[in-house]
CSV table of C-alpha atoms in Angstrom, one decimal:
chain,number,residue,atom,x,y,z
A,28,MET,CA,5.6,1.9,0.8
A,29,PRO,CA,9.2,2.0,2.2
A,30,LYS,CA,11.2,5.2,1.4
A,31,ARG,CA,13.5,3.4,-1.1
A,32,GLU,CA,10.5,1.9,-3.0
A,33,SER,CA,8.8,5.2,-3.0
A,34,ARG,CA,11.9,6.9,-4.4
A,35,SER,CA,12.2,4.2,-7.1
A,36,ARG,CA,8.5,4.9,-8.0
A,37,THR,CA,9.1,8.7,-8.4
A,38,ASP,CA,12.3,8.0,-10.4
A,39,LEU,CA,10.3,5.8,-12.7
A,40,GLU,CA,7.6,8.4,-13.0
A,41,ALA,CA,10.2,11.1,-13.8
A,42,ILE,CA,11.5,8.9,-16.7
A,43,ILE,CA,8.0,8.5,-18.0
A,44,MET,CA,7.3,12.2,-17.7
A,45,ALA,CA,10.6,13.2,-19.4
A,46,LYS,CA,9.6,11.0,-22.4
A,47,GLU,CA,5.9,11.8,-22.6
A,48,MET,CA,5.8,15.4,-21.4
A,49,PRO,CA,9.4,16.8,-21.4
A,50,TYR,CA,8.1,20.3,-20.6
A,51,PHE,CA,7.2,19.0,-17.1
A,52,LYS,CA,10.4,18.7,-15.0
A,53,PHE,CA,10.9,16.5,-12.0
A,54,VAL,CA,12.5,18.3,-9.0
A,55,ARG,CA,13.8,16.7,-5.8
A,56,ARG,CA,14.9,19.4,-3.4
A,57,GLY,CA,15.5,18.4,0.2
A,58,GLY,CA,12.6,16.2,1.2
A,59,THR,CA,10.3,17.6,-1.4
A,60,GLU,CA,9.5,16.0,-4.8
A,61,TYR,CA,7.4,17.6,-7.5
A,62,PHE,CA,6.8,18.1,-11.2
A,63,ILE,CA,6.6,21.6,-12.5
A,64,GLY,CA,5.7,22.6,-16.1
A,65,GLU,CA,4.0,25.0,-18.4
A,66,HIS,CA,1.0,24.8,-20.7
A,67,THR,CA,-0.5,27.2,-23.3
A,68,THR,CA,-4.2,26.5,-23.8
A,69,SER,CA,-5.9,26.5,-27.1
A,70,ASP,CA,-6.9,30.1,-26.5
A,71,GLY,CA,-3.3,31.1,-26.2
A,72,ARG,CA,-3.2,31.6,-22.4
A,73,PHE,CA,-0.1,30.5,-20.5
A,74,TYR,CA,-0.2,28.5,-17.2
A,75,ARG,CA,2.3,26.9,-14.9
A,76,LEU,CA,1.3,23.9,-12.9
A,77,VAL,CA,3.1,22.2,-10.0
A,78,LEU,CA,2.3,18.7,-8.7
A,79,PHE,CA,3.6,17.9,-5.3
A,80,LEU,CA,4.3,14.3,-4.5
A,81,ASP,CA,4.1,14.6,-0.7
A,82,PRO,CA,4.7,11.5,1.4
A,83,PRO,CA,3.4,8.9,1.4
A,84,TYR,CA,3.0,9.2,-2.4
A,85,PRO,CA,1.6,7.2,-4.1
A,86,GLU,CA,-0.7,6.1,-1.3
A,87,LYS,CA,-1.7,9.8,-0.8
A,88,ILE,CA,-3.4,11.8,-3.5
A,89,PRO,CA,-0.9,14.4,-4.7
A,90,ASN,CA,-1.8,18.1,-4.8
A,91,LEU,CA,-1.9,19.8,-8.2
A,92,TYR,CA,-1.8,23.6,-8.2
A,93,VAL,CA,-2.0,26.4,-10.8
A,94,ILE,CA,0.8,28.6,-9.7
A,95,TYR,CA,0.8,31.0,-12.6
A,96,PRO,CA,-1.2,33.1,-12.9
A,97,SER,CA,-1.8,33.0,-9.2
A,98,VAL,CA,-5.4,34.3,-9.6
A,99,LEU,CA,-7.8,32.7,-12.0
A,100,PRO,CA,-10.7,35.0,-12.9
A,101,LYS,CA,-14.1,33.6,-13.4
A,102,TYR,CA,-16.4,34.5,-16.4
A,103,GLY,CA,-18.1,37.7,-15.5
A,104,GLN,CA,-16.7,38.6,-12.1
A,105,GLY,CA,-14.8,37.1,-9.2
A,106,SER,CA,-12.2,34.4,-9.2
A,107,ILE,CA,-12.0,30.7,-8.9
A,108,ASN,CA,-9.6,31.2,-6.0
A,109,GLU,CA,-12.5,32.8,-4.1
A,110,LEU,CA,-14.4,29.5,-4.3
A,111,GLY,CA,-11.9,27.2,-2.6
A,112,ASN,CA,-13.4,23.7,-2.6
A,113,SER,CA,-15.9,23.6,-5.4
A,114,HIS,CA,-17.6,20.7,-7.2
A,115,ALA,CA,-18.8,23.0,-10.0
A,116,PHE,CA,-15.2,24.1,-10.8
A,117,HIS,CA,-13.4,20.8,-9.9
A,118,THR,CA,-11.2,22.5,-7.2
A,119,ASN,CA,-10.0,21.6,-3.8
A,120,SER,CA,-9.2,24.0,-0.9
A,121,ASN,CA,-6.7,26.5,-2.1
A,122,GLY,CA,-3.0,25.8,-1.9
A,123,PRO,CA,0.0,27.9,-0.8
A,124,ASP,CA,-0.6,31.6,-1.2
A,125,GLY,CA,-4.2,31.0,-2.1
A,126,VAL,CA,-3.5,29.4,-5.5
A,127,VAL,CA,-6.1,27.2,-7.2
A,128,ALA,CA,-5.8,23.4,-6.4
A,129,ILE,CA,-7.3,21.3,-9.2
A,130,CYS,CA,-9.4,18.3,-8.1
A,131,HIS,CA,-8.0,15.6,-10.4
A,132,TYR,CA,-9.1,12.3,-8.8
A,133,SER,CA,-11.7,11.7,-6.0
A,134,SER,CA,-10.5,9.8,-3.0
A,135,SER,CA,-12.6,6.8,-4.1
A,136,GLU,CA,-10.8,6.8,-7.5
A,137,TRP,CA,-7.3,7.2,-6.3
A,138,ASP,CA,-5.1,4.2,-5.7
A,139,THR,CA,-1.4,3.4,-6.0
A,140,SER,CA,-1.8,2.5,-9.7
A,141,CYS,CA,-2.6,6.2,-10.5
A,142,THR,CA,0.4,8.1,-11.8
A,143,ALA,CA,1.7,11.6,-11.9
A,144,TYR,CA,1.4,11.5,-15.7
A,145,GLY,CA,-2.3,10.8,-15.3
A,146,VAL,CA,-2.7,13.6,-12.9
A,147,ILE,CA,-1.0,16.1,-15.2
A,148,ILE,CA,-3.1,14.9,-18.1
A,149,ARG,CA,-6.2,15.7,-16.0
A,150,GLY,CA,-4.7,19.0,-15.1
A,151,LEU,CA,-4.3,19.9,-18.8
A,152,ILE,CA,-7.9,18.9,-19.5
A,153,TRP,CA,-8.9,21.1,-16.6
A,154,LEU,CA,-7.0,24.1,-18.1
A,155,GLU,CA,-8.7,23.6,-21.5
A,156,ALA,CA,-12.1,23.4,-19.7
A,157,TYR,CA,-11.2,26.6,-17.9
A,158,ALA,CA,-10.5,28.3,-21.3
A,159,ILE,CA,-14.0,27.3,-22.4
A,160,HIS,CA,-15.4,28.6,-19.1
A,161,LEU,CA,-13.8,32.0,-19.7
A,162,LYS,CA,-15.6,32.2,-23.1
A,163,THR,CA,-19.0,30.8,-22.1
A,164,GLY,CA,-19.4,31.1,-18.4
A,165,GLU,CA,-20.3,27.4,-18.1
A,166,THR,CA,-19.0,25.5,-15.1
A,167,ILE,CA,-15.9,23.3,-15.5
A,168,VAL,CA,-17.7,20.2,-14.3
A,169,GLY,CA,-20.3,20.9,-17.0
A,170,ILE,CA,-17.7,21.3,-19.7
A,171,ILE,CA,-15.8,18.2,-18.7
A,172,ASP,CA,-19.0,16.2,-18.5
A,173,LYS,CA,-19.8,17.2,-22.1
A,174,LEU,CA,-16.3,16.4,-23.3
A,175,LEU,CA,-16.5,12.9,-21.7
A,176,LYS,CA,-20.0,12.3,-23.2
A,177,ASN,CA,-18.7,13.3,-26.6
A,178,ALA,CA,-15.6,11.1,-26.3
A,179,VAL,CA,-17.8,8.1,-25.4
A,180,GLN,CA,-20.1,8.7,-28.4
A,181,HIS,CA,-17.2,8.9,-30.9
């Protein structure tokens, strides 16, 4: 996608995000574009997410990071950060400064029709699954699978 078209796409996505999730702000600084926002989970914990729209977005899957808190403890002991790329916890290799990178779409699912809004929604679901993990010790993939199964049944 030519640079002008790509910029129009991110401008449109910024408008959608401002309407649907005004607590996620679009930032264009130098050659970097990203959404940054905060979420408090149902258990009252506060998180900050950043979604980088690195070129050639939307052809390339964007990276979604939990930047606050920078270390996410696991139930029992250790941290999700220590796992890096993990199917069980729906994470990719860690991001800058070792922060957790949420796996939101697989490469086979991603195409240019996917949006930043959809990625953020998946990030919020991941955070809620993480809140359940902290209480139960269950893996995030197991929690999300149960949520999806229940959603289909209802």
